[in-house]
PDB file of C-alpha atoms in Angstrom:
ATOM      1  CA  ASP A   5       0.106   0.068  -0.136  1.00  0.00           C
ATOM      2  CA  VAL A   6       1.074   3.451  -0.641  1.00  0.00           C
ATOM      3  CA  GLN A   7       2.056   5.389   2.688  1.00  0.00           C
ATOM      4  CA  LEU A   8       3.246   8.740   3.074  1.00  0.00           C
ATOM      5  CA  VAL A   9       4.509   9.938   6.566  1.00  0.00           C
ATOM      6  CA  GLU A  10       5.049  13.488   7.327  1.00  0.00           C
ATOM      7  CA  SER A  11       7.322  14.699  10.344  1.00  0.00           C
ATOM      8  CA  GLY A  12       8.866  17.938  11.514  1.00  0.00           C
ATOM      9  CA  GLY A  13       5.908  20.155  12.363  1.00  0.00           C
ATOM     10  CA  GLY A  14       5.883  22.333  15.698  1.00  0.00           C
ATOM     11  CA  LEU A  15       5.982  25.751  17.288  1.00  0.00           C
ATOM     12  CA  THR A  16       8.143  28.369  15.795  1.00  0.00           C
ATOM     13  CA  LYS A  17       8.198  32.103  15.945  1.00  0.00           C
ATOM     14  CA  PRO A  18       7.623  34.591  13.225  1.00  0.00           C
ATOM     15  CA  GLY A  19      10.793  34.922  11.214  1.00  0.00           C
ATOM     16  CA  GLY A  20      12.132  31.189  12.287  1.00  0.00           C
ATOM     17  CA  SER A  21      12.621  28.362  10.143  1.00  0.00           C
ATOM     18  CA  LEU A  22      11.526  24.589   9.958  1.00  0.00           C
ATOM     19  CA  LYS A  23      12.089  21.680   7.911  1.00  0.00           C
ATOM     20  CA  LEU A  24       9.181  19.071   7.060  1.00  0.00           C
ATOM     21  CA  SER A  25       9.968  15.606   5.950  1.00  0.00           C
ATOM     22  CA  CYS A  26       7.803  13.144   4.207  1.00  0.00           C
ATOM     23  CA  ALA A  27       8.800   9.263   4.124  1.00  0.00           C
ATOM     24  CA  ALA A  28       7.202   7.449   1.468  1.00  0.00           C
ATOM     25  CA  SER A  29       6.863   3.753   0.951  1.00  0.00           C
ATOM     26  CA  GLY A  30       4.941   1.400  -1.102  1.00  0.00           C
ATOM     27  CA  PHE A  31       5.607   2.820  -4.494  1.00  0.00           C
ATOM     28  CA  LYS A  32       8.678   3.495  -6.752  1.00  0.00           C
ATOM     29  CA  PHE A  33       8.778   7.118  -5.251  1.00  0.00           C
ATOM     30  CA  GLY A  34      11.588   8.222  -7.876  1.00  0.00           C
ATOM     31  CA  ASP A  35       9.128   8.088 -10.893  1.00  0.00           C
ATOM     32  CA  TYR A  36       6.306  10.285  -9.025  1.00  0.00           C
ATOM     33  CA  GLU A  37       6.049  14.096  -8.987  1.00  0.00           C
ATOM     34  CA  MET A  38       5.193  15.185  -5.363  1.00  0.00           C
ATOM     35  CA  ASN A  39       3.274  18.289  -3.559  1.00  0.00           C
ATOM     36  CA  TRP A  40       3.135  19.807  -0.346  1.00  0.00           C
ATOM     37  CA  VAL A  41      -0.711  21.261   0.292  1.00  0.00           C
ATOM     38  CA  ARG A  42      -1.509  22.989   3.493  1.00  0.00           C
ATOM     39  CA  GLN A  43      -4.810  23.734   5.400  1.00  0.00           C
ATOM     40  CA  ALA A  44      -4.854  26.620   7.871  1.00  0.00           C
ATOM     41  CA  PRO A  45      -6.888  25.786  10.908  1.00  0.00           C
ATOM     42  CA  GLY A  46     -10.720  25.636   9.826  1.00  0.00           C
ATOM     43  CA  LYS A  47      -9.918  26.581   6.291  1.00  0.00           C
ATOM     44  CA  GLY A  48      -9.549  24.945   3.000  1.00  0.00           C
ATOM     45  CA  LEU A  49      -6.746  23.273   1.007  1.00  0.00           C
ATOM     46  CA  GLU A  50      -3.783  25.329  -0.416  1.00  0.00           C
ATOM     47  CA  TRP A  51      -1.127  23.986  -3.035  1.00  0.00           C
ATOM     48  CA  ILE A  52       1.935  25.237  -2.233  1.00  0.00           C
ATOM     49  CA  SER A  53       4.778  23.331  -3.877  1.00  0.00           C
ATOM     50  CA  TYR A  54       5.664  20.786  -6.433  1.00  0.00           C
ATOM     51  CA  ILE A  55       8.733  18.792  -7.593  1.00  0.00           C
ATOM     52  CA  SER A  56       8.944  16.655 -10.564  1.00  0.00           C
ATOM     53  CA  ALA A  57      10.752  13.220 -11.012  1.00  0.00           C
ATOM     54  CA  THR A  58      13.475  15.171 -12.538  1.00  0.00           C
ATOM     55  CA  ASP A  59      13.688  17.863  -9.923  1.00  0.00           C
ATOM     56  CA  ASN A  60      11.652  20.660 -11.666  1.00  0.00           C
ATOM     57  CA  ARG A  61      10.403  22.714  -8.936  1.00  0.00           C
ATOM     58  CA  TYR A  62       7.379  25.358  -8.694  1.00  0.00           C
ATOM     59  CA  TYR A  63       5.714  27.246  -5.646  1.00  0.00           C
ATOM     60  CA  ALA A  64       2.705  29.158  -5.114  1.00  0.00           C
ATOM     61  CA  ASP A  65       3.302  32.826  -4.856  1.00  0.00           C
ATOM     62  CA  SER A  66       2.625  32.811  -1.050  1.00  0.00           C
ATOM     63  CA  VAL A  67       5.488  30.903  -0.239  1.00  0.00           C
ATOM     64  CA  LYS A  68       7.873  31.762  -3.096  1.00  0.00           C
ATOM     65  CA  GLY A  69      11.572  32.781  -2.119  1.00  0.00           C
ATOM     66  CA  ARG A  70      10.933  31.281   1.714  1.00  0.00           C
ATOM     67  CA  PHE A  71      10.335  27.977   0.859  1.00  0.00           C
ATOM     68  CA  ILE A  72      12.264  25.129  -0.550  1.00  0.00           C
ATOM     69  CA  ILE A  73      11.306  21.759  -1.718  1.00  0.00           C
ATOM     70  CA  SER A  74      13.439  18.849  -2.281  1.00  0.00           C
ATOM     71  CA  ARG A  75      13.691  15.145  -2.842  1.00  0.00           C
ATOM     72  CA  ASP A  76      15.933  12.440  -2.206  1.00  0.00           C
ATOM     73  CA  ASN A  77      15.034   9.396  -4.141  1.00  0.00           C
ATOM     74  CA  ALA A  78      17.442   7.118  -2.588  1.00  0.00           C
ATOM     75  CA  ARG A  79      16.189   7.608   0.715  1.00  0.00           C
ATOM     76  CA  ASN A  80      12.203   7.726  -0.686  1.00  0.00           C
ATOM     77  CA  SER A  81      11.860  11.221   1.040  1.00  0.00           C
ATOM     78  CA  LEU A  82      10.593  14.443   0.428  1.00  0.00           C
ATOM     79  CA  SER A  83      11.160  17.795   2.123  1.00  0.00           C
ATOM     80  CA  LEU A  84       9.940  21.173   2.503  1.00  0.00           C
ATOM     81  CA  GLN A  85      12.419  23.695   4.179  1.00  0.00           C
ATOM     82  CA  MET A  86      10.543  26.601   5.443  1.00  0.00           C
ATOM     83  CA  SER A  87      12.113  29.695   6.599  1.00  0.00           C
ATOM     84  CA  SER A  88      10.939  33.578   7.313  1.00  0.00           C
ATOM     85  CA  LEU A  89       7.793  31.980   8.764  1.00  0.00           C
ATOM     86  CA  ARG A  90       4.854  34.044   9.156  1.00  0.00           C
ATOM     87  CA  VAL A  91       1.855  33.823  11.383  1.00  0.00           C
ATOM     88  CA  GLU A  92      -0.329  33.063   8.457  1.00  0.00           C
ATOM     89  CA  ASP A  93       1.864  29.945   7.615  1.00  0.00           C
ATOM     90  CA  THR A  94       0.139  28.445  10.555  1.00  0.00           C
ATOM     91  CA  ALA A  95      -1.696  24.980   8.829  1.00  0.00           C
ATOM     92  CA  VAL A  96      -1.446  21.243   8.717  1.00  0.00           C
ATOM     93  CA  TYR A  97       0.979  20.442   6.013  1.00  0.00           C
ATOM     94  CA  PHE A  98       0.337  17.637   3.936  1.00  0.00           C
ATOM     95  CA  CYS A  99       2.849  15.853   1.210  1.00  0.00           C
ATOM     96  CA  ALA A 100       0.593  14.510  -1.791  1.00  0.00           C
ATOM     97  CA  ARG A 101       1.871  12.178  -4.529  1.00  0.00           C
ATOM     98  CA  GLU A 102       0.780  13.377  -7.958  1.00  0.00           C
ATOM     99  CA  GLY A 103      -0.844  10.960 -10.323  1.00  0.00           C
ATOM    100  CA  THR A 104      -2.270  12.480 -13.549  1.00  0.00           C
ATOM    101  CA  MET A 105      -1.839  15.857 -13.959  1.00  0.00           C
ATOM    102  CA  SER A 106      -2.558  17.876 -10.974  1.00  0.00           C
ATOM    103  CA  THR A 107      -4.512  14.851  -9.323  1.00  0.00           C
ATOM    104  CA  PHE A 108      -3.308  14.286  -5.849  1.00  0.00           C
ATOM    105  CA  ASP A 109      -3.975  10.607  -5.389  1.00  0.00           C
ATOM    106  CA  SER A 110      -2.314   9.372  -2.328  1.00  0.00           C
ATOM    107  CA  TRP A 111      -1.853  11.896   1.085  1.00  0.00           C
ATOM    108  CA  GLY A 112      -0.099  11.760   4.063  1.00  0.00           C
ATOM    109  CA  GLN A 113      -1.829  12.236   7.656  1.00  0.00           C
ATOM    110  CA  GLY A 114      -0.382  15.802   7.620  1.00  0.00           C
ATOM    111  CA  THR A 115       1.997  17.524  10.347  1.00  0.00           C
ATOM    112  CA  LEU A 116       0.951  20.636  12.125  1.00  0.00           C
ATOM    113  CA  VAL A 117       3.045  23.912  11.719  1.00  0.00           C
ATOM    114  CA  THR A 118       2.169  26.854  14.268  1.00  0.00           C
ATOM    115  CA  VAL A 119       3.782  30.181  13.938  1.00  0.00           C
ATOM    116  CA  SER A 120       3.210  32.081  17.047  1.00  0.00           C
ATOM    117  CA  SER A 121       5.293  34.650  19.116  1.00  0.00           C
TER     118      SER A 121
ATOM    119  CA  GLN B   7     -10.473  33.821  -1.311  1.00  0.00           C
ATOM    120  CA  SER B   8     -10.031  30.883  -3.029  1.00  0.00           C
ATOM    121  CA  ALA B   9      -8.999  30.505  -6.974  1.00  0.00           C
ATOM    122  CA  LEU B  10     -12.248  27.980  -7.326  1.00  0.00           C
ATOM    123  CA  THR B  11     -15.793  28.969  -6.215  1.00  0.00           C
ATOM    124  CA  GLN B  12     -17.672  26.184  -4.181  1.00  0.00           C
ATOM    125  CA  PRO B  13     -20.741  26.685  -2.318  1.00  0.00           C
ATOM    126  CA  PRO B  14     -20.003  26.643   1.517  1.00  0.00           C
ATOM    127  CA  SER B  15     -22.822  24.003   2.313  1.00  0.00           C
ATOM    128  CA  ALA B  16     -24.847  21.542   0.742  1.00  0.00           C
ATOM    129  CA  SER B  17     -27.549  19.045   2.324  1.00  0.00           C
ATOM    130  CA  GLY B  18     -29.566  16.055   1.633  1.00  0.00           C
ATOM    131  CA  SER B  19     -31.341  13.256   3.388  1.00  0.00           C
ATOM    132  CA  PRO B  20     -30.182   9.583   3.258  1.00  0.00           C
ATOM    133  CA  GLY B  21     -30.895   8.111  -0.156  1.00  0.00           C
ATOM    134  CA  GLN B  22     -31.242  11.384  -1.783  1.00  0.00           C
ATOM    135  CA  SER B  23     -28.917  12.947  -4.627  1.00  0.00           C
ATOM    136  CA  VAL B  24     -26.747  16.279  -3.944  1.00  0.00           C
ATOM    137  CA  THR B  25     -24.897  18.323  -6.425  1.00  0.00           C
ATOM    138  CA  ILE B  26     -21.628  20.590  -5.553  1.00  0.00           C
ATOM    139  CA  SER B  27     -20.613  23.137  -8.015  1.00  0.00           C
ATOM    140  CA  CYS B  28     -17.124  24.272  -8.755  1.00  0.00           C
ATOM    141  CA  THR B  29     -16.595  27.593 -10.642  1.00  0.00           C
ATOM    142  CA  GLY B  30     -13.226  28.552 -12.330  1.00  0.00           C
ATOM    143  CA  THR B  31     -12.587  30.376 -15.311  1.00  0.00           C
ATOM    144  CA  SER B  32     -11.333  30.314 -18.634  1.00  0.00           C
ATOM    145  CA  THR B  33      -7.624  29.394 -17.865  1.00  0.00           C
ATOM    146  CA  ASP B  34      -8.376  26.706 -15.522  1.00  0.00           C
ATOM    147  CA  VAL B  35     -11.634  24.460 -15.379  1.00  0.00           C
ATOM    148  CA  ASP B  36     -12.638  25.728 -18.855  1.00  0.00           C
ATOM    149  CA  ASP B  37      -9.409  25.161 -20.605  1.00  0.00           C
ATOM    150  CA  TYR B  38      -8.370  21.500 -19.072  1.00  0.00           C
ATOM    151  CA  LYS B  39      -9.767  18.152 -18.375  1.00  0.00           C
ATOM    152  CA  TYR B  40      -8.064  17.974 -15.144  1.00  0.00           C
ATOM    153  CA  VAL B  41     -10.713  18.521 -12.749  1.00  0.00           C
ATOM    154  CA  SER B  42     -10.455  16.209  -9.377  1.00  0.00           C
ATOM    155  CA  TRP B  43     -12.587  16.060  -6.150  1.00  0.00           C
ATOM    156  CA  TYR B  44     -11.733  15.072  -2.821  1.00  0.00           C
ATOM    157  CA  GLN B  45     -13.499  14.031   0.650  1.00  0.00           C
ATOM    158  CA  GLN B  46     -12.079  15.123   3.907  1.00  0.00           C
ATOM    159  CA  HIS B  47     -13.733  13.850   7.186  1.00  0.00           C
ATOM    160  CA  PRO B  48     -12.895  16.042  10.285  1.00  0.00           C
ATOM    161  CA  GLY B  49      -9.375  15.543  11.439  1.00  0.00           C
ATOM    162  CA  LYS B  50      -8.494  13.115   8.557  1.00  0.00           C
ATOM    163  CA  ALA B  51      -6.533  13.680   5.199  1.00  0.00           C
ATOM    164  CA  PRO B  52      -8.430  14.388   1.986  1.00  0.00           C
ATOM    165  CA  LYS B  53      -8.930  11.327  -0.054  1.00  0.00           C
ATOM    166  CA  LEU B  54      -9.225  11.399  -3.844  1.00  0.00           C
ATOM    167  CA  ILE B  55     -12.861  10.594  -5.038  1.00  0.00           C
ATOM    168  CA  LEU B  56     -13.012  11.784  -8.878  1.00  0.00           C
ATOM    169  CA  TYR B  57     -10.274  12.672 -11.196  1.00  0.00           C
ATOM    170  CA  GLU B  58     -10.039  13.880 -14.674  1.00  0.00           C
ATOM    171  CA  VAL B  59     -13.637  15.281 -14.104  1.00  0.00           C
ATOM    172  CA  SER B  60     -15.371  11.841 -13.952  1.00  0.00           C
ATOM    173  CA  LYS B  61     -13.267   9.027 -13.341  1.00  0.00           C
ATOM    174  CA  ARG B  62     -13.237   7.244 -10.144  1.00  0.00           C
ATOM    175  CA  PRO B  63     -10.067   5.438  -8.399  1.00  0.00           C
ATOM    176  CA  SER B  64     -10.345   2.032  -7.523  1.00  0.00           C
ATOM    177  CA  GLY B  65     -12.655   1.554  -4.473  1.00  0.00           C
ATOM    178  CA  VAL B  66     -14.802   4.852  -4.874  1.00  0.00           C
ATOM    179  CA  PRO B  67     -18.247   3.820  -5.078  1.00  0.00           C
ATOM    180  CA  ASP B  68     -20.339   4.802  -8.332  1.00  0.00           C
ATOM    181  CA  ARG B  69     -22.443   6.954  -6.264  1.00  0.00           C
ATOM    182  CA  PHE B  70     -19.919   9.326  -6.785  1.00  0.00           C
ATOM    183  CA  SER B  71     -20.086  11.069 -10.330  1.00  0.00           C
ATOM    184  CA  GLY B  72     -18.821  14.146 -12.078  1.00  0.00           C
ATOM    185  CA  SER B  73     -19.272  16.292 -14.839  1.00  0.00           C
ATOM    186  CA  LYS B  74     -18.115  19.790 -16.488  1.00  0.00           C
ATOM    187  CA  SER B  75     -19.458  22.333 -18.554  1.00  0.00           C
ATOM    188  CA  GLY B  76     -17.425  25.059 -19.575  1.00  0.00           C
ATOM    189  CA  ASP B  77     -15.890  26.764 -16.469  1.00  0.00           C
ATOM    190  CA  THR B  78     -18.011  24.569 -13.978  1.00  0.00           C
ATOM    191  CA  ALA B  79     -17.800  21.308 -12.631  1.00  0.00           C
ATOM    192  CA  SER B  80     -20.004  19.523 -10.787  1.00  0.00           C
ATOM    193  CA  LEU B  81     -19.802  16.310  -8.300  1.00  0.00           C
ATOM    194  CA  THR B  82     -23.070  14.573  -7.666  1.00  0.00           C
ATOM    195  CA  VAL B  83     -23.476  12.334  -4.888  1.00  0.00           C
ATOM    196  CA  SER B  84     -26.449   9.776  -5.280  1.00  0.00           C
ATOM    197  CA  GLY B  85     -28.082   7.648  -2.652  1.00  0.00           C
ATOM    198  CA  LEU B  86     -26.897   9.703   0.033  1.00  0.00           C
ATOM    199  CA  GLN B  87     -25.381   7.695   3.254  1.00  0.00           C
ATOM    200  CA  PRO B  88     -24.383   8.889   6.604  1.00  0.00           C
ATOM    201  CA  ASP B  89     -20.645   8.789   6.187  1.00  0.00           C
ATOM    202  CA  ASP B  90     -20.876  10.933   3.090  1.00  0.00           C
ATOM    203  CA  GLU B  91     -21.188  13.733   5.486  1.00  0.00           C
ATOM    204  CA  ALA B  92     -17.815  15.642   5.326  1.00  0.00           C
ATOM    205  CA  ASP B  93     -16.101  18.408   3.472  1.00  0.00           C
ATOM    206  CA  TYR B  94     -15.675  18.399  -0.288  1.00  0.00           C
ATOM    207  CA  TYR B  95     -13.021  19.918  -2.213  1.00  0.00           C
ATOM    208  CA  CYS B  96     -12.327  20.414  -6.159  1.00  0.00           C
ATOM    209  CA  SER B  97      -9.259  21.043  -7.603  1.00  0.00           C
ATOM    210  CA  SER B  98      -8.012  22.159 -11.177  1.00  0.00           C
ATOM    211  CA  TYR B  99      -4.992  22.299 -12.971  1.00  0.00           C
ATOM    212  CA  GLY B 100      -4.550  25.884 -14.328  1.00  0.00           C
ATOM    213  CA  GLY B 101      -1.071  25.642 -16.342  1.00  0.00           C
ATOM    214  CA  ILE B 102       2.369  25.222 -14.966  1.00  0.00           C
ATOM    215  CA  ASN B 103       2.703  26.486 -11.596  1.00  0.00           C
ATOM    216  CA  ARG B 104      -0.797  26.715 -11.052  1.00  0.00           C
ATOM    217  CA  LYS B 105      -2.877  24.036  -9.096  1.00  0.00           C
ATOM    218  CA  LEU B 106      -6.114  25.155  -7.554  1.00  0.00           C
ATOM    219  CA  PHE B 107      -8.335  24.421  -5.121  1.00  0.00           C
ATOM    220  CA  GLY B 108     -11.891  25.424  -4.241  1.00  0.00           C
ATOM    221  CA  GLY B 109     -12.886  26.740  -0.757  1.00  0.00           C
ATOM    222  CA  GLY B 110     -14.780  23.541  -0.029  1.00  0.00           C
ATOM    223  CA  THR B 111     -18.113  22.445   0.801  1.00  0.00           C
ATOM    224  CA  ARG B 112     -19.576  20.944   3.777  1.00  0.00           C
ATOM    225  CA  LEU B 113     -22.009  18.568   2.751  1.00  0.00           C
ATOM    226  CA  THR B 114     -24.539  17.640   5.796  1.00  0.00           C
ATOM    227  CA  VAL B 115     -26.631  14.165   5.670  1.00  0.00           C
ATOM    228  CA  LEU B 116     -30.062  15.395   7.289  1.00  0.00           C
TER     229      LEU B 116
END
């Protein structure tokens, strides 16, 4: 079975940094495009970053220049380095596998990031 | 403000059908066949229930169906069951670097 497990969330102050990880198993990780999607408390889903199987990377305007997505195919791992964090970055962060174009066919359980002074 | 527009709520009685709309623009929903729908129960991760407008992943019952006309996509849930009570999100490809979600619709089974 496909499994995605996020980790690394926690409480940090505005301006701080945090690195999220997503451990993948049950599929050939290197063959798939991957994404990060977040959900602020009580709010809807927001796509924030994408990485292709060949390392092309895209970001939503809300995080561009502050977040960096990366992958380690040898370790079946996806990461999101977050810096210059803002209160509005507070959310549950999900990693999601991409099937066909922009279809998020598998999701992790999410990890909560809280940015507060 | 979300990129795709969904009604905030919908409801129906057990056994009835409910349709949820998802309105985009000429540069996303109207321009591509890549509309997907997700079901999210409270405290859980989203689950893919439809992709490419009307295709169902393995294991999703055929009570869930989708369609698209112009810039509006629709999800229909037939034969409503208590477990269908959840939040539903549409998503569309909008070109490179644009993956859009709707604001979500809370479906209540009365």
